[in-house]
């Protein structure tokens, strides 16, 4: 089990474009994904992108399960996505609160496409194609943004809706970071 250090906003690597994975099924990729899963689990995250642990490759993981801490959050299947591509389904966007393991303690209101189709490969090189909406779609868009060097604060329309979680939600409203 290897929990890696998560890079935080200000680190230039988080603002760089990550590279495509050249060989999707490899021992190195397998090790990377294991470390990402260990790190995400240790931090109770909803998702994690490889650049967040300092690896500039196009790999994301995500997954959310029923948790009494987050009763308003829909479940998201545990997924490893290599070289992902997102296609919006329609123009509809909606605002929702997000947090990021690279921006600890903060929350922001971020517009995202409501419905998307995403594609990529699993760790064995098997293609994945899925349609998603709502929180599932939001998490995937957040993670894939990391691969293009975009952190969620860059997408906030009104910075009055960016702040410390404890201040924004004194009654303890909470979401998993990703
Ligand atoms: Ni994030």
CSV table of C-alpha atoms and ligand atoms in Angstrom, one decimal:
chain,number,residue,atom,x,y,z
A,1,UNK,CA,0.0,0.0,0.0
A,2,UNK,CA,1.5,3.3,-1.1
A,3,UNK,CA,-0.2,6.5,-0.2
A,4,UNK,CA,1.4,9.2,-2.3
A,5,UNK,CA,1.7,12.9,-1.6
A,6,UNK,CA,-1.1,14.9,-3.3
A,7,UNK,CA,0.2,18.0,-5.0
A,8,UNK,CA,-1.5,21.3,-4.1
A,9,UNK,CA,-2.7,24.3,-6.1
A,10,UNK,CA,0.4,26.4,-6.9
A,11,UNK,CA,2.4,23.4,-8.1
A,12,UNK,CA,3.1,24.0,-11.9
A,13,UNK,CA,2.5,20.4,-12.7
A,14,UNK,CA,-1.2,20.8,-11.9
A,15,UNK,CA,-1.4,23.4,-14.6
A,16,UNK,CA,0.3,21.4,-17.3
A,17,UNK,CA,-1.3,19.1,-19.9
A,18,UNK,CA,-0.7,15.5,-19.1
A,19,UNK,CA,0.5,13.1,-21.8
A,20,UNK,CA,-1.4,10.2,-23.4
A,21,UNK,CA,-0.5,6.7,-22.0
A,22,UNK,CA,1.4,5.0,-24.8
A,23,UNK,CA,0.9,1.4,-23.7
A,24,UNK,CA,-2.4,1.0,-21.9
A,25,UNK,CA,-1.7,-2.4,-20.3
A,26,UNK,CA,1.6,-2.4,-18.6
A,27,UNK,CA,3.1,-3.1,-15.2
A,28,UNK,CA,4.0,0.6,-14.7
A,29,UNK,CA,0.4,1.6,-15.3
A,30,UNK,CA,-0.8,-1.1,-13.0
A,31,UNK,CA,1.5,0.2,-10.2
A,32,UNK,CA,0.4,3.8,-10.8
A,33,UNK,CA,-3.3,2.9,-10.6
A,34,UNK,CA,-2.7,0.9,-7.3
A,35,UNK,CA,-1.0,4.0,-5.8
A,36,UNK,CA,-3.8,6.2,-7.0
A,37,UNK,CA,-6.4,3.9,-5.4
A,38,UNK,CA,-4.5,3.7,-2.1
A,39,UNK,CA,-4.1,7.5,-2.1
A,40,UNK,CA,-7.8,8.2,-2.9
A,41,UNK,CA,-9.0,5.7,-0.3
A,42,UNK,CA,-6.7,7.2,2.4
A,43,UNK,CA,-8.1,10.6,1.8
A,44,UNK,CA,-11.8,9.5,1.3
A,45,UNK,CA,-11.8,11.1,-2.2
A,46,UNK,CA,-14.4,10.7,-4.9
A,47,UNK,CA,-11.7,10.8,-7.6
A,48,UNK,CA,-8.1,11.4,-8.4
A,49,UNK,CA,-6.0,12.2,-11.5
A,50,UNK,CA,-2.5,11.0,-12.0
A,51,UNK,CA,-1.0,14.6,-12.1
A,52,UNK,CA,-2.2,15.1,-8.6
A,53,UNK,CA,0.4,12.6,-7.4
A,54,UNK,CA,3.0,14.0,-9.7
A,55,UNK,CA,2.6,11.7,-12.7
A,56,UNK,CA,1.9,13.7,-15.9
A,57,UNK,CA,-0.1,10.9,-17.6
A,58,UNK,CA,-3.8,10.8,-18.7
A,59,UNK,CA,-5.1,8.5,-16.1
A,60,UNK,CA,-8.0,9.2,-13.7
A,61,UNK,CA,-9.9,7.1,-11.2
A,62,UNK,CA,-13.2,7.8,-9.5
A,63,UNK,CA,-16.0,6.1,-7.5
A,64,UNK,CA,-18.5,7.1,-4.9
A,65,UNK,CA,-20.6,4.8,-2.7
A,66,UNK,CA,-23.5,5.3,-0.3
A,67,UNK,CA,-22.1,7.2,2.7
A,68,UNK,CA,-24.1,8.7,5.5
A,69,UNK,CA,-21.8,11.7,5.3
A,70,UNK,CA,-22.9,12.5,1.8
A,71,UNK,CA,-26.6,11.6,1.7
A,72,UNK,CA,-27.3,13.9,-1.2
A,73,UNK,CA,-24.6,12.3,-3.5
A,74,UNK,CA,-25.5,9.7,-6.0
A,75,UNK,CA,-23.4,6.6,-6.4
A,76,UNK,CA,-20.7,6.5,-9.0
A,77,UNK,CA,-19.2,3.2,-10.2
A,78,UNK,CA,-15.5,2.5,-9.3
A,79,UNK,CA,-13.7,3.3,-12.5
A,80,UNK,CA,-10.2,3.5,-13.9
A,81,UNK,CA,-10.1,5.6,-17.1
A,82,UNK,CA,-7.0,5.8,-19.2
A,83,UNK,CA,-6.7,8.4,-22.1
A,84,UNK,CA,-10.3,9.6,-21.4
A,85,UNK,CA,-12.3,11.8,-23.8
A,86,UNK,CA,-15.5,13.6,-22.8
A,87,UNK,CA,-18.3,14.6,-25.2
A,88,UNK,CA,-21.1,16.8,-23.8
A,89,UNK,CA,-24.6,15.6,-24.5
A,90,UNK,CA,-26.5,18.8,-25.1
A,91,UNK,CA,-25.7,22.3,-24.0
A,92,UNK,CA,-27.2,22.1,-20.5
A,93,UNK,CA,-25.0,23.1,-17.7
A,94,UNK,CA,-25.6,23.2,-14.0
A,95,UNK,CA,-23.8,24.7,-11.1
A,96,UNK,CA,-22.7,22.4,-8.2
A,97,UNK,CA,-20.3,22.5,-5.3
A,98,UNK,CA,-16.9,20.9,-5.7
A,99,UNK,CA,-13.9,20.3,-3.7
A,100,UNK,CA,-10.5,19.0,-4.7
A,101,UNK,CA,-7.8,17.0,-2.9
A,102,UNK,CA,-5.3,19.5,-4.4
A,103,UNK,CA,-7.3,22.5,-2.9
A,104,UNK,CA,-7.9,21.2,0.6
A,105,UNK,CA,-10.5,22.8,2.8
A,106,UNK,CA,-12.1,24.8,0.0
A,107,UNK,CA,-15.3,24.6,-1.9
A,108,UNK,CA,-16.5,26.3,-5.0
A,109,UNK,CA,-19.6,26.5,-7.1
A,110,UNK,CA,-18.7,25.2,-10.6
A,111,UNK,CA,-20.7,25.0,-13.8
A,112,UNK,CA,-20.5,21.6,-15.6
A,113,UNK,CA,-22.3,19.9,-18.4
A,114,UNK,CA,-25.3,18.0,-17.0
A,115,UNK,CA,-25.0,15.1,-19.3
A,116,UNK,CA,-21.9,13.7,-21.0
A,117,UNK,CA,-20.6,10.6,-22.8
A,118,UNK,CA,-17.1,9.6,-21.8
A,119,UNK,CA,-14.7,7.1,-23.3
A,120,UNK,CA,-11.4,5.7,-22.4
A,121,UNK,CA,-9.7,2.4,-21.5
A,122,UNK,CA,-9.6,0.4,-18.4
A,123,UNK,CA,-6.3,-0.9,-17.0
A,124,UNK,CA,-6.4,-3.9,-19.3
A,125,UNK,CA,-6.9,-1.8,-22.4
A,126,UNK,CA,-10.6,-2.7,-22.7
A,127,UNK,CA,-12.6,0.2,-24.1
A,128,UNK,CA,-15.1,2.0,-21.8
A,129,UNK,CA,-18.0,4.0,-23.2
A,130,UNK,CA,-20.6,5.4,-20.8
A,131,UNK,CA,-23.2,8.1,-20.5
A,132,UNK,CA,-23.5,9.9,-17.2
A,133,UNK,CA,-25.4,12.8,-15.7
A,134,UNK,CA,-25.5,14.8,-12.5
A,135,UNK,CA,-22.8,14.1,-9.9
A,136,UNK,CA,-21.3,11.3,-11.9
A,137,UNK,CA,-20.9,13.5,-14.9
A,138,UNK,CA,-19.5,16.3,-12.6
A,139,UNK,CA,-16.8,14.0,-11.1
A,140,UNK,CA,-15.7,12.8,-14.5
A,141,UNK,CA,-15.4,16.4,-15.8
A,142,UNK,CA,-13.5,17.5,-12.7
A,143,UNK,CA,-11.0,14.6,-13.1
A,144,UNK,CA,-10.5,15.0,-16.8
A,145,UNK,CA,-9.9,18.8,-16.3
A,146,UNK,CA,-6.9,17.8,-14.2
A,147,UNK,CA,-5.4,16.2,-17.3
A,148,UNK,CA,-5.6,19.5,-19.1
A,149,UNK,CA,-4.1,21.5,-16.3
A,150,UNK,CA,-7.4,22.9,-15.1
A,151,UNK,CA,-8.3,23.1,-11.4
A,152,UNK,CA,-11.9,23.8,-10.5
A,153,UNK,CA,-11.3,27.4,-9.2
A,154,UNK,CA,-10.4,28.4,-12.7
A,155,UNK,CA,-14.0,27.5,-13.8
A,156,UNK,CA,-15.9,29.4,-11.0
A,157,UNK,CA,-18.0,32.2,-12.5
A,158,UNK,CA,-18.4,34.2,-9.3
A,159,UNK,CA,-15.6,34.0,-6.8
A,160,UNK,CA,-18.0,34.9,-4.0
A,161,UNK,CA,-18.9,31.2,-4.3
A,162,UNK,CA,-15.4,30.1,-3.5
A,163,UNK,CA,-14.3,29.7,0.1
A,164,UNK,CA,-13.6,27.7,3.1
A,165,UNK,CA,-15.8,24.7,3.6
A,166,UNK,CA,-16.2,25.3,7.3
A,167,UNK,CA,-17.4,28.9,6.6
A,168,UNK,CA,-19.6,28.1,3.6
A,169,UNK,CA,-21.2,25.1,5.3
A,170,UNK,CA,-21.1,25.7,9.1
A,171,UNK,CA,-23.8,23.1,9.6
A,172,UNK,CA,-21.5,20.5,8.1
A,173,UNK,CA,-22.8,20.0,4.5
A,174,UNK,CA,-20.0,18.1,2.9
A,175,UNK,CA,-19.0,16.4,-0.4
A,176,UNK,CA,-16.1,14.1,-1.1
A,177,UNK,CA,-13.1,15.8,-2.7
A,178,UNK,CA,-11.9,14.7,-6.1
B,1,LIG,NI1,-9.5,17.6,-8.1
